């Protein structure tokens, strides 16, 4: 496909899918029947450019209806949005969940990432491929965010409407049933099943999960919902920012940047409008906390986003949600609709004269879109490639305007800050890492799931709660971008400063335990494959370095000692280049886990 529109024509179903999103075409320039008036004018300029951000929703509309994106469908969508087909093709091929080649309407995504690989994903893939016929496409997938129920599979059957089914923990029979008859697949367990502490009185962030009906706004309000927003209106925007700053809250996505400073920097920008973006695209292998929050307490996120927007002067919020989270999508769509109908969103929130609304944008399978500027590009209808900084998002973010971006866990922390007050919140945890923290525990433990502990608890205390199994070989902190620690290092305090002093990282809160039945070289190779697949390819150090890292690990996967020495030296050189010269955190951290396995665990000795 080149810079020009092709001769391929969309099918009727493809037209209907696009028109359902964009409305009927207004002229032959957009694909309607030609008339004499079309020779005299064409839609273009700013009006056309302002619709570029509908490209990703348009691709979803086609993919949901048909199961893949044909040249004719892409051509029609480009005409409707006046986007060059070459650019749209680049966007469509960027995301793992889209296909520009014919494939069956049903796709079964089988997770082959770390937790699922350790739980038998290879046997599951072989079994479903042998059992399913040509009417189902089996896709080996990176982490599906279902690590507490590994191994996992997600079936998506295109049509009107698109149907989905999750099988986790998956057996061959259940996965085949999910793919062949999604409506007949067993219902997913409640979100509380992922919270072993559910119902405990000392929970803060997870206290409503398993207690309230996640579909009921009234039940949410009966359990303290919207008290924080009312408190925010009493304090005013500056007062809210002051409370958040005094609480010591820092970002829970891994960067640990002070939230109050980010909000203040955005609020003080003279350029308008301001935007709020909630990053719900958690794709780090081993991470599933945001999914559990959105499925089990969706109104809390809606309320927290409203508070953040009010404090920073935003009137429009975008919730960028992982495409692999169908139940979270359903719960959030319902919660937003109910909040809007009851006056908690819209032109006059709670009668306070403040206007705010939320729009959900679905991702489509790209780990790099967890990086904030790559996420902005994705929303705007471009490839999800990170931008160089500065300028920073608080100055020029989404659509070139001041933007505050936080992940789900960070935002939900704002609610207890306002209800209990900043001093009480800051008293939880340690002086430098305040508040409660959610940890995603999976792998070789008896009770995998989300655990809430105050900052300062040790790794050993967390694993004791989860029931670590005998024969512990290693613990991966921070996911694929994190680092391994040894079984004799379980006294590490789970704080940002504690893990940093121990030479590792807390990251987003991933804790994956591996016993001595898991072959460590194969695990490292899977991590390298993940980064090679997920590199956006924009910068040479990451694009080439992740490939060279995988190649070296393939060569030494079964070798140790002197036989592996040359390739280990090469790995160190490549790792340093990626860390020093990559544009964003993906390339900068792609070597971390491998380095820690070599230096701390003696993986190839």
XYZ file of C-alpha atoms in Angstrom:
605
model
C 0.000 0.000 0.000
C 1.442 3.402 -0.988
C 0.552 7.029 -0.356
C -2.499 6.857 -2.622
C -5.913 5.340 -2.102
C -6.155 1.906 -3.653
C -8.850 0.336 -5.783
C -10.038 -2.120 -3.131
C -13.602 -1.654 -1.961
C -14.945 -2.226 1.551
C -17.598 -4.856 2.134
C -21.024 -3.817 3.378
C -20.167 -5.023 6.883
C -16.959 -3.001 6.879
C -18.816 0.136 5.801
C -21.411 -0.403 8.509
C -18.713 -0.824 11.148
C -17.012 2.449 10.216
C -20.257 4.378 9.739
C -21.522 3.242 13.148
C -18.585 5.104 14.662
C -18.320 8.130 12.351
C -21.865 8.526 11.060
C -22.839 8.312 7.380
C -20.458 9.873 4.831
C -21.417 13.374 3.735
C -19.856 13.393 0.261
C -18.188 11.164 -2.294
C -14.861 12.389 -0.956
C -15.709 10.239 2.079
C -17.222 7.346 0.161
C -20.842 8.381 -0.463
C -22.498 8.354 -3.887
C -21.114 11.122 -6.116
C -23.138 14.279 -6.689
C -22.509 17.507 -8.635
C -21.870 19.389 -5.404
C -18.893 17.138 -4.664
C -16.965 18.745 -7.522
C -17.056 22.110 -5.815
C -15.967 21.422 -2.240
C -14.231 18.909 -0.023
C -13.967 18.528 3.700
C -10.421 19.221 4.858
C -8.157 21.477 6.851
C -8.537 21.699 10.611
C -11.901 19.880 10.661
C -10.278 16.844 9.061
C -7.178 16.926 11.251
C -9.291 17.175 14.377
C -10.758 13.744 13.615
C -7.401 11.957 13.324
C -7.782 10.667 16.887
C -10.697 8.485 15.730
C -8.309 6.295 13.740
C -7.669 3.812 16.556
C -11.384 3.497 17.454
C -12.086 3.039 13.717
C -9.555 0.205 13.460
C -11.157 -1.392 16.507
C -14.588 -1.073 14.928
C -13.466 -2.969 11.811
C -11.470 -5.560 13.707
C -14.352 -6.178 16.134
C -16.860 -6.666 13.327
C -14.765 -8.644 10.818
C -11.837 -10.070 12.762
C -9.168 -8.437 10.568
C -8.615 -5.204 8.619
C -8.707 -5.520 4.848
C -7.177 -3.045 2.418
C -10.657 -1.969 1.329
C -11.769 -1.354 4.918
C -8.600 0.583 5.720
C -9.026 2.603 2.526
C -12.606 3.502 3.467
C -11.619 4.512 7.009
C -8.812 6.679 5.588
C -11.233 8.436 3.238
C -13.596 9.131 6.119
C -10.825 10.614 8.246
C -8.648 12.053 5.419
C -5.657 10.135 6.770
C -2.987 8.988 4.297
C -3.343 5.201 3.882
C 0.384 4.685 4.405
C 0.133 6.273 7.850
C -2.980 4.305 8.764
C -1.290 1.100 7.622
C 1.635 1.932 9.899
C -0.760 2.352 12.820
C -2.753 -0.820 12.050
C 0.384 -2.952 11.876
C 1.784 -1.477 15.090
C -0.664 -3.289 17.378
C -0.586 -7.012 18.104
C -4.371 -7.399 18.345
C -4.960 -6.179 14.780
C -4.273 -8.115 11.603
C -4.054 -6.783 8.044
C -3.991 -10.335 6.681
C -7.061 -12.573 6.434
C -7.667 -14.709 9.501
C -10.658 -16.493 11.087
C -13.249 -14.440 12.943
C -12.280 -16.153 16.216
C -8.861 -15.584 17.741
C -7.709 -17.433 20.855
C -4.920 -15.575 22.654
C -2.935 -17.980 24.836
C -0.535 -16.300 27.256
C 3.005 -17.648 27.020
C 4.634 -15.113 29.329
C 6.468 -15.698 32.592
C 3.778 -16.837 35.045
C 1.847 -18.780 32.423
C 5.000 -20.345 30.982
C 5.862 -21.648 34.447
C 2.305 -22.996 34.777
C 2.371 -25.051 31.564
C 1.445 -22.640 28.761
C 3.450 -24.634 26.204
C 1.369 -27.765 26.808
C -1.814 -25.687 26.717
C -0.875 -24.196 23.319
C -0.071 -27.611 21.889
C -3.338 -29.024 23.179
C -5.609 -26.306 21.820
C -3.862 -26.266 18.444
C -4.426 -30.008 18.142
C -8.083 -29.711 19.202
C -9.228 -26.639 17.291
C -9.943 -26.636 13.584
C -9.072 -24.027 10.950
C -11.955 -21.790 12.084
C -9.960 -20.503 15.052
C -6.625 -18.677 14.964
C -4.434 -19.470 17.977
C -2.167 -16.588 18.933
C 0.716 -16.991 21.371
C 0.349 -13.842 23.420
C 2.393 -11.801 25.876
C 0.988 -11.350 29.382
C -2.824 -11.110 29.489
C -2.860 -9.659 33.024
C -4.361 -12.835 34.509
C -1.224 -14.040 36.302
C -3.039 -15.038 39.494
C -4.943 -17.639 37.454
C -2.181 -18.898 35.168
C -2.209 -20.340 32.565
C -4.656 -18.016 30.815
C -6.421 -17.697 27.485
C -8.651 -15.012 25.966
C -11.048 -15.786 23.109
C -12.343 -12.971 20.865
C -15.041 -13.759 18.303
C -15.654 -10.956 15.811
C -19.205 -9.994 14.901
C -22.015 -7.668 15.870
C -21.506 -7.567 18.772
C -17.992 -8.859 19.324
C -17.961 -11.631 21.931
C -15.194 -12.493 24.357
C -14.491 -15.236 26.865
C -11.685 -15.699 29.370
C -10.410 -19.098 30.419
C -8.162 -18.958 33.501
C -6.773 -21.129 34.869
C -7.162 -22.672 31.444
C -7.385 -26.314 30.555
C -7.408 -27.481 26.961
C -11.129 -28.272 27.244
C -12.047 -24.877 28.733
C -9.927 -22.936 26.248
C -11.459 -24.808 23.307
C -14.941 -24.113 24.714
C -14.142 -20.401 25.109
C -12.997 -20.223 21.478
C -15.787 -22.301 19.926
C -18.703 -21.034 22.037
C -17.790 -17.843 23.943
C -21.336 -17.409 25.259
C -21.247 -20.874 26.825
C -17.909 -20.481 28.574
C -17.990 -20.439 32.386
C -18.343 -16.970 33.881
C -15.186 -15.337 35.157
C -14.744 -15.440 38.941
C -15.432 -12.280 40.911
C -12.591 -9.799 41.253
C -12.482 -10.629 44.977
C -11.023 -14.030 44.073
C -7.846 -12.211 43.080
C -7.664 -10.546 46.528
C -6.779 -13.109 49.222
C -7.210 -10.362 51.860
C -10.736 -9.461 50.653
C -12.995 -8.326 53.491
C -10.144 -7.523 55.886
C -10.800 -4.465 58.044
C -7.311 -2.986 57.638
C -7.482 -2.585 53.853
C -7.511 0.894 52.343
C -7.384 0.608 48.545
C -8.997 -2.841 48.337
C -11.566 -2.437 51.091
C -14.593 -2.351 48.763
C -13.564 -5.247 46.512
C -15.670 -8.260 47.350
C -17.868 -6.115 49.607
C -19.731 -3.816 47.188
C -21.561 -4.633 43.982
C -19.253 -3.200 41.293
C -22.250 -2.453 39.058
C -24.179 -0.431 41.663
C -23.548 3.270 42.147
C -25.829 3.277 45.201
C -23.851 0.482 46.843
C -20.624 2.359 46.119
C -22.022 5.503 47.765
C -23.264 3.482 50.748
C -19.661 2.399 51.358
C -18.140 5.861 51.319
C -18.208 6.561 47.610
C -18.055 10.204 46.480
C -17.171 11.493 49.954
C -13.715 12.325 48.601
C -15.117 14.314 45.664
C -17.333 16.345 48.010
C -14.289 17.014 50.159
C -12.391 18.111 47.042
C -15.057 20.701 46.210
C -14.788 22.013 49.786
C -11.012 22.377 49.522
C -10.907 23.824 46.006
C -8.312 22.901 43.349
C -5.333 24.405 45.188
C -6.379 22.735 48.425
C -6.622 19.338 46.766
C -3.151 19.686 45.265
C -1.796 20.750 48.639
C -3.299 17.673 50.330
C -1.907 15.342 47.671
C 1.517 16.970 47.956
C 1.521 16.805 51.772
C 0.562 13.134 51.679
C 3.813 12.209 49.932
C 1.986 10.233 47.231
C 4.254 9.244 44.348
C 3.367 7.506 41.102
C 2.673 3.798 41.459
C 3.544 2.886 37.877
C 7.258 2.541 38.582
C 8.702 6.025 38.042
C 7.693 7.198 41.562
C 7.394 10.877 40.575
C 5.647 13.032 43.233
C 1.990 13.270 42.237
C 1.379 16.654 43.859
C 4.248 18.235 41.899
C 2.918 16.827 38.635
C -0.581 18.136 39.344
C 0.691 21.575 40.359
C 2.847 21.846 37.244
C -0.143 21.047 35.030
C -2.590 23.299 36.874
C -0.233 26.289 36.600
C 0.097 26.131 32.801
C -1.570 29.125 31.091
C -2.257 27.178 27.898
C -5.719 25.583 27.692
C -7.472 23.190 27.529
C -5.851 20.885 30.059
C -6.321 17.121 29.772
C -6.322 14.229 32.196
C -5.188 10.795 31.025
C -5.582 7.660 33.108
C -3.028 5.061 32.061
C -4.859 1.720 32.409
C -2.643 -0.034 29.880
C -0.727 -2.127 32.404
C 1.189 -4.586 30.238
C 4.217 -5.393 32.371
C 4.411 -9.196 32.647
C 3.159 -10.122 36.103
C 1.061 -6.965 36.620
C -2.696 -7.202 37.138
C -3.540 -4.834 40.017
C -5.194 -2.174 37.856
C -7.398 -4.832 36.256
C -8.621 -5.985 39.664
C -9.346 -2.408 40.767
C -11.276 -1.614 37.586
C -13.286 -4.838 37.674
C -13.997 -4.776 41.402
C -14.322 -1.042 42.188
C -14.865 0.868 38.926
C -16.667 3.846 40.480
C -13.593 4.553 42.613
C -11.574 5.191 39.461
C -14.303 7.412 37.991
C -14.400 9.450 41.208
C -10.610 9.680 41.432
C -10.323 10.844 37.817
C -12.924 13.539 38.501
C -10.918 14.799 41.494
C -7.658 14.835 39.537
C -9.283 16.734 36.678
C -10.871 19.250 39.032
C -7.542 19.914 40.736
C -5.637 20.400 37.478
C -8.252 22.380 35.552
C -9.151 19.635 33.060
C -12.635 19.163 31.672
C -11.982 16.101 29.533
C -10.428 12.841 30.660
C -9.260 9.882 28.609
C -9.074 6.421 30.127
C -6.655 4.385 28.018
C -7.588 0.764 28.713
C -5.778 -2.440 27.756
C -7.474 -4.138 24.826
C -7.093 -7.481 26.630
C -9.424 -6.439 29.486
C -12.990 -7.034 28.215
C -14.629 -7.260 31.643
C -12.930 -4.099 32.877
C -14.193 -2.351 29.719
C -17.748 -3.486 30.400
C -17.630 -2.429 34.063
C -16.144 0.986 33.320
C -18.551 1.744 30.474
C -21.425 0.972 32.830
C -19.946 3.017 35.694
C -19.301 6.056 33.481
C -22.818 5.896 32.050
C -24.368 5.654 35.520
C -22.218 8.470 36.884
C -23.166 10.650 33.933
C -26.877 9.896 34.352
C -26.774 10.707 38.076
C -24.887 13.995 37.811
C -21.447 12.764 38.912
C -20.116 13.437 35.408
C -21.238 15.929 32.787
C -21.767 19.655 32.495
C -22.485 20.312 36.189
C -20.809 17.750 38.457
C -22.699 17.554 41.775
C -24.233 20.970 41.051
C -20.864 22.670 41.575
C -20.680 24.344 38.151
C -17.740 22.168 37.140
C -17.873 20.237 33.854
C -15.992 16.978 33.364
C -16.475 13.829 31.342
C -14.507 10.661 30.592
C -13.939 8.867 27.305
C -12.553 5.345 27.158
C -9.940 4.591 24.509
C -8.998 0.960 24.023
C -5.435 -0.099 23.429
C -4.731 -2.934 21.032
C -1.760 -4.825 22.371
C 1.376 -2.669 22.663
C 3.464 -2.676 25.848
C 5.207 0.513 24.772
C 1.922 2.431 25.088
C 2.361 2.249 28.842
C 4.955 5.009 28.333
C 3.021 8.244 28.692
C 4.040 9.995 25.469
C 3.591 6.813 23.417
C 0.114 6.616 24.929
C -0.600 10.197 23.797
C 0.466 9.335 20.252
C -1.786 6.286 20.312
C -4.822 8.321 21.376
C -4.058 10.927 18.699
C -4.108 8.276 15.964
C -0.384 7.778 15.416
C 1.961 4.878 16.040
C 2.544 4.432 19.753
C 6.125 5.650 19.707
C 7.587 7.658 22.611
C 8.370 11.322 22.143
C 11.611 12.986 23.112
C 11.444 15.072 26.282
C 11.441 18.007 26.913
C 8.854 19.367 26.432
C 7.260 17.374 29.217
C 3.578 16.367 29.231
C 2.679 18.948 31.861
C 3.582 21.570 29.230
C 2.769 19.844 25.941
C 1.106 16.479 26.271
C -2.038 15.141 24.633
C -2.948 17.175 21.526
C -0.046 19.486 22.406
C -1.785 20.737 25.557
C -0.868 20.522 29.263
C -1.684 17.004 30.421
C -1.557 15.141 33.704
C -1.111 11.383 33.352
C -1.437 8.887 36.200
C -2.031 5.181 36.391
C -5.032 3.540 38.068
C -3.422 2.728 41.413
C -1.995 6.245 41.767
C -5.385 7.839 41.159
C -7.274 5.545 43.513
C -4.846 6.533 46.303
C -6.227 10.074 46.108
C -9.540 8.972 47.639
C -8.174 7.969 51.083
C -5.884 11.012 51.078
C -8.922 13.282 50.965
C -11.157 11.244 53.276
C -8.592 10.559 56.033
C -6.443 13.648 55.494
C -2.857 13.979 54.334
C -1.215 13.523 57.788
C -3.050 10.261 58.483
C -2.230 8.948 55.023
C 1.438 9.936 55.335
C 1.613 8.058 58.656
C 1.122 4.806 56.710
C 4.340 3.290 55.388
C 7.705 4.990 55.818
C 8.891 8.578 55.815
C 10.051 8.397 52.191
C 7.500 5.915 50.828
C 4.098 6.815 52.221
C 0.752 5.075 52.049
C -0.346 1.567 51.141
C 1.025 -0.312 48.116
C -0.505 -3.045 45.972
C 1.670 -6.021 45.063
C 0.931 -8.516 42.275
C 2.134 -11.883 43.550
C 2.256 -14.862 41.202
C 4.353 -17.873 40.281
C 5.408 -20.521 42.807
C 3.063 -19.491 45.634
C -0.037 -21.115 47.103
C -2.219 -17.982 47.131
C -1.392 -15.770 44.141
C -3.218 -12.473 43.864
C -3.182 -8.788 44.808
C -1.895 -7.951 48.262
C -2.136 -4.584 49.990
C 0.615 -3.806 52.490
C 2.012 -0.575 53.901
C 5.327 0.465 52.421
C 8.133 -0.958 54.547
C 6.934 -4.544 54.829
C 9.619 -6.982 53.745
C 9.639 -9.238 50.734
C 9.670 -12.233 53.074
C 6.538 -11.034 54.887
C 4.718 -10.646 51.591
C 5.745 -14.096 50.360
C 4.720 -15.618 53.682
C 1.225 -14.191 53.206
C 1.121 -15.666 49.710
C 2.426 -19.054 50.862
C 5.705 -19.413 49.010
C 6.459 -23.001 48.034
C 9.503 -25.054 48.974
C 12.522 -24.935 46.698
C 12.402 -21.188 46.021
C 15.086 -20.368 43.437
C 14.557 -16.682 42.704
C 12.119 -13.788 42.991
C 11.606 -11.305 40.159
C 10.771 -7.801 41.402
C 9.279 -5.237 39.046
C 8.376 -7.594 36.183
C 10.353 -8.070 32.984
C 11.862 -4.590 33.412
C 12.865 -5.361 37.001
C 15.480 -7.576 38.589
C 15.933 -10.921 40.313
C 16.816 -11.403 43.972
C 18.002 -14.536 45.770
C 16.102 -16.522 48.417
C 18.549 -15.229 51.041
C 17.555 -11.609 50.281
C 13.938 -11.759 51.460
C 14.622 -9.149 54.133
C 14.590 -6.406 51.483
C 12.090 -3.711 52.570
C 9.413 -3.122 49.967
C 9.946 0.595 49.485
C 11.308 2.573 46.572
C 14.423 3.499 48.506
C 14.851 0.057 50.072
C 14.833 -1.838 46.808
C 17.080 0.784 45.207
C 19.642 0.407 48.005
C 19.488 -3.374 47.512
C 20.394 -2.935 43.847
C 16.996 -3.811 42.434
C 13.682 -2.039 41.793
C 10.134 -2.076 43.105
C 8.680 -1.089 39.739
C 4.911 -1.318 39.565
C 4.741 -3.903 42.362
C 5.319 -7.197 40.531
C 6.559 -10.059 42.708
C 7.025 -13.333 40.815
C 8.401 -16.329 42.695
C 10.103 -19.184 40.858
C 11.041 -22.519 42.386
C 13.779 -24.869 41.238
C 11.497 -26.591 38.709
C 11.587 -23.495 36.465
C 14.582 -23.462 34.059
C 16.131 -20.033 34.564
C 17.858 -19.759 31.123
C 14.519 -20.371 29.386
C 12.915 -17.726 31.590
C 15.547 -15.168 30.611
C 15.102 -16.046 26.960
C 11.348 -15.393 27.273
C 12.077 -11.982 28.789
C 14.411 -11.169 25.893
C 11.788 -12.305 23.364
C 9.250 -10.044 25.057
C 11.416 -6.938 24.735
C 12.334 -7.755 21.131
C 8.643 -8.074 20.266
C 7.576 -4.961 22.159
C 10.294 -2.553 21.028
C 8.635 0.119 18.903
C 11.744 0.229 16.685
C 12.068 4.007 16.756
C 15.614 4.173 18.156
C 18.578 2.031 17.105
C 19.898 1.068 20.571
C 16.610 -0.593 21.495
C 15.607 -1.859 18.044
C 18.947 -3.572 17.440
C 19.959 -4.180 21.045
C 16.900 -6.244 21.961
C 17.503 -8.467 18.935
C 21.199 -8.930 19.768
C 20.300 -9.721 23.379
C 17.862 -12.423 22.305
C 20.353 -13.889 19.828
C 23.067 -14.166 22.489
C 20.679 -15.812 24.953
C 19.618 -18.315 22.298
C 23.279 -19.261 21.836
C 23.983 -19.758 25.520
C 20.648 -21.099 26.729
C 22.151 -24.541 27.337
C 25.767 -23.453 27.968
C 27.550 -22.451 31.161
C 30.957 -21.348 32.381
C 33.736 -20.568 29.876
C 31.554 -21.618 26.924
C 29.201 -18.743 27.654
C 31.813 -16.128 28.596
C 32.079 -14.387 25.215
C 28.322 -14.037 24.846
C 27.962 -12.779 28.405
C 30.556 -10.099 27.648
C 28.567 -9.176 24.535
C 25.356 -9.035 26.572
C 26.964 -6.574 28.972
C 28.125 -4.338 26.137
C 24.725 -4.387 24.432
C 22.965 -3.842 27.756
C 25.035 -0.749 28.547
C 24.319 0.703 25.111
C 20.574 0.170 25.504
C 20.554 1.640 29.012
C 22.573 4.729 28.055
C 21.161 5.578 24.618
C 17.556 4.363 24.303
C 14.847 7.012 24.038
C 12.516 5.551 26.653
C 12.341 3.177 29.584
C 11.704 0.069 27.497
C 15.178 -0.004 26.021
C 16.747 1.423 29.161
C 15.436 -1.491 31.280
C 15.484 -4.350 28.743
C 18.794 -5.644 30.145
C 17.923 -5.347 33.861
C 16.491 -8.809 34.506
C 19.169 -10.597 32.484
C 21.944 -8.649 34.210
C 20.573 -9.426 37.671
C 20.193 -13.124 36.824
C 23.827 -13.293 35.725
C 25.275 -11.275 38.609
C 22.993 -12.243 41.537
C 21.871 -15.735 40.602
C 24.863 -17.000 38.620
C 22.524 -18.080 35.853
C 25.252 -19.363 33.528
C 27.898 -20.557 35.984
